[in-house]
Amino acid sequence: MHFVAVITASGVRIQIRSSSFSFSPRDTMSSGNDCQPQTLTKPTFDEREAAELVDRVFGLKVSWIRSLPSYDDQNFHVRVSAEGADEYVLKITNSEDSQEPDLIEAQTQAMMFLSAEGAGLGSKKYMVRLLTYLPGTPVAKISTNAQILYEIGRLAASVDKVLSEKFQHPSVKSLHRGQFIWNLANVPLLDQYIYALGRNKYCAVVEQVIEQFKGKVIPKLSSFRACINHGDLNDHNILVDSSSASLVNPQYRVSGILDFSDMSYGYYVFEVAIAIMYMMIESPDPLSVGGHVLAGFESILPLTAEERGALFLLVSGRFAQSLVIAAHTALLYPENKEYLTITAKTGWKHLMSMFELGQEAVEKKWFETAQGYTHHTSAP
């Protein structure tokens, strides 16, 4: 067991305890981390069993516990009877990723580093981490504005920049995850999951995204600047808090980020594309989002002409990944369908709108908005 720290925007250090134990849960689910469908690996502990884990592994008595939504792993919000910080997130990693202790170590060490910088089917082994609960409101639950979108762009660039330039640890090599389905370079791997969409207009658009990605993005990867990506800066993984006392018109600022499970080596332009895609999901004006996020990102790391030229297809590729993998996984595990298909509620509409307008029109909107920021010395 060891202690590390998770990042918050304010640089507050948060303890994590991590350990590895073997358990026999009732059943498991696929993590989706490999390009091939996997055996069942998602933990399915109930709240009583999870409370027992906290006691057994970490020696803490649980006074209150509730399940949190998850994709591959299993998460619980836990309150314990103890001095000091008494709220935690219990994170039980799926058994597939738990077989890669270096990967878990890299994720954990990255959280510690960023904080210090101020930026039932037999017995299976699961990595278990207990993280201090980070209060805040997910971006998905607020009305975003230009200021928040700009901050999110800056956050995306800052996290990748400091990890890539300063983070050194023996386990970092585990972040070379060549067949990781969520790495944006692996959009072509969606071919084997596309059956889940059926034969319809959505499938046709995804096929178009994949083919254009193969022809226009993959050949240019060597010209992009490589880095370590957080890889999942979605609207549920970015927290904000109110910087004003007004209940009528609260002003929010980014306060923290969650979930480093999708970390991998990639490229700087991947991170801004992923952030743009997820910020579009809940926006009433989704096509305007990209310019504000891009402006924030480029205030730290201006994109090259090659990177900018790929942005439209990279955002489209992330939509395709999220929508196709969710459809595939929801067919296999309908009990988790509501969480798995969160993006699909508006994602299909946004992807279709992007392709109806076309790359030139969408990029013009993004780039003109971002250009407008060059006349200001700070965010709006």
mmCIF file of N, CA, C and O in Angstrom, residues 199-206 348 352:
data_model
loop_
_atom_site.group_PDB
_atom_site.id
_atom_site.type_symbol
_atom_site.label_atom_id
_atom_site.label_comp_id
_atom_site.label_asym_id
_atom_site.label_seq_id
_atom_site.Cartn_x
_atom_site.Cartn_y
_atom_site.Cartn_z
ATOM 1 N N ARG A 199 -27.442 -1.017 -39.952
ATOM 2 C CA ARG A 199 -27.241 -0.354 -41.242
ATOM 3 C C ARG A 199 -28.177 0.833 -41.340
ATOM 4 O O ARG A 199 -29.369 0.686 -41.578
ATOM 5 N N ASN A 200 -27.657 2.028 -41.131
ATOM 6 C CA ASN A 200 -28.475 3.237 -41.151
ATOM 7 C C ASN A 200 -27.587 4.438 -41.469
ATOM 8 O O ASN A 200 -26.396 4.289 -41.764
ATOM 9 N N LYS A 201 -28.179 5.632 -41.396
ATOM 10 C CA LYS A 201 -27.423 6.838 -41.742
ATOM 11 C C LYS A 201 -26.267 7.087 -40.779
ATOM 12 O O LYS A 201 -25.232 7.650 -41.165
ATOM 13 N N TYR A 202 -26.436 6.658 -39.528
ATOM 14 C CA TYR A 202 -25.363 6.844 -38.556
ATOM 15 C C TYR A 202 -24.157 5.984 -38.909
ATOM 16 O O TYR A 202 -23.012 6.437 -38.858
ATOM 17 N N CYS A 203 -24.428 4.751 -39.253
ATOM 18 C CA CYS A 203 -23.351 3.855 -39.645
ATOM 19 C C CYS A 203 -22.602 4.407 -40.858
ATOM 20 O O CYS A 203 -21.372 4.354 -40.922
ATOM 21 N N ALA A 204 -23.342 4.962 -41.805
ATOM 22 C CA ALA A 204 -22.720 5.498 -43.013
ATOM 23 C C ALA A 204 -21.772 6.655 -42.681
ATOM 24 O O ALA A 204 -20.679 6.761 -43.259
ATOM 25 N N VAL A 205 -22.175 7.521 -41.745
ATOM 26 C CA VAL A 205 -21.308 8.639 -41.366
ATOM 27 C C VAL A 205 -20.060 8.143 -40.652
ATOM 28 O O VAL A 205 -18.948 8.622 -40.911
ATOM 29 N N VAL A 206 -20.217 7.172 -39.765
ATOM 30 C CA VAL A 206 -19.056 6.630 -39.054
ATOM 31 C C VAL A 206 -18.098 5.972 -40.036
ATOM 32 O O VAL A 206 -16.867 6.113 -39.922
ATOM 33 N N TRP A 348 -24.918 11.998 -31.585
ATOM 34 C CA TRP A 348 -25.226 11.723 -32.979
ATOM 35 C C TRP A 348 -25.652 12.996 -33.700
ATOM 36 O O TRP A 348 -25.242 13.249 -34.842
ATOM 37 N N MET A 352 -23.603 14.500 -36.924
ATOM 38 C CA MET A 352 -24.295 14.663 -38.200
ATOM 39 C C MET A 352 -24.268 16.131 -38.648
ATOM 40 O O MET A 352 -24.072 16.430 -39.829
#
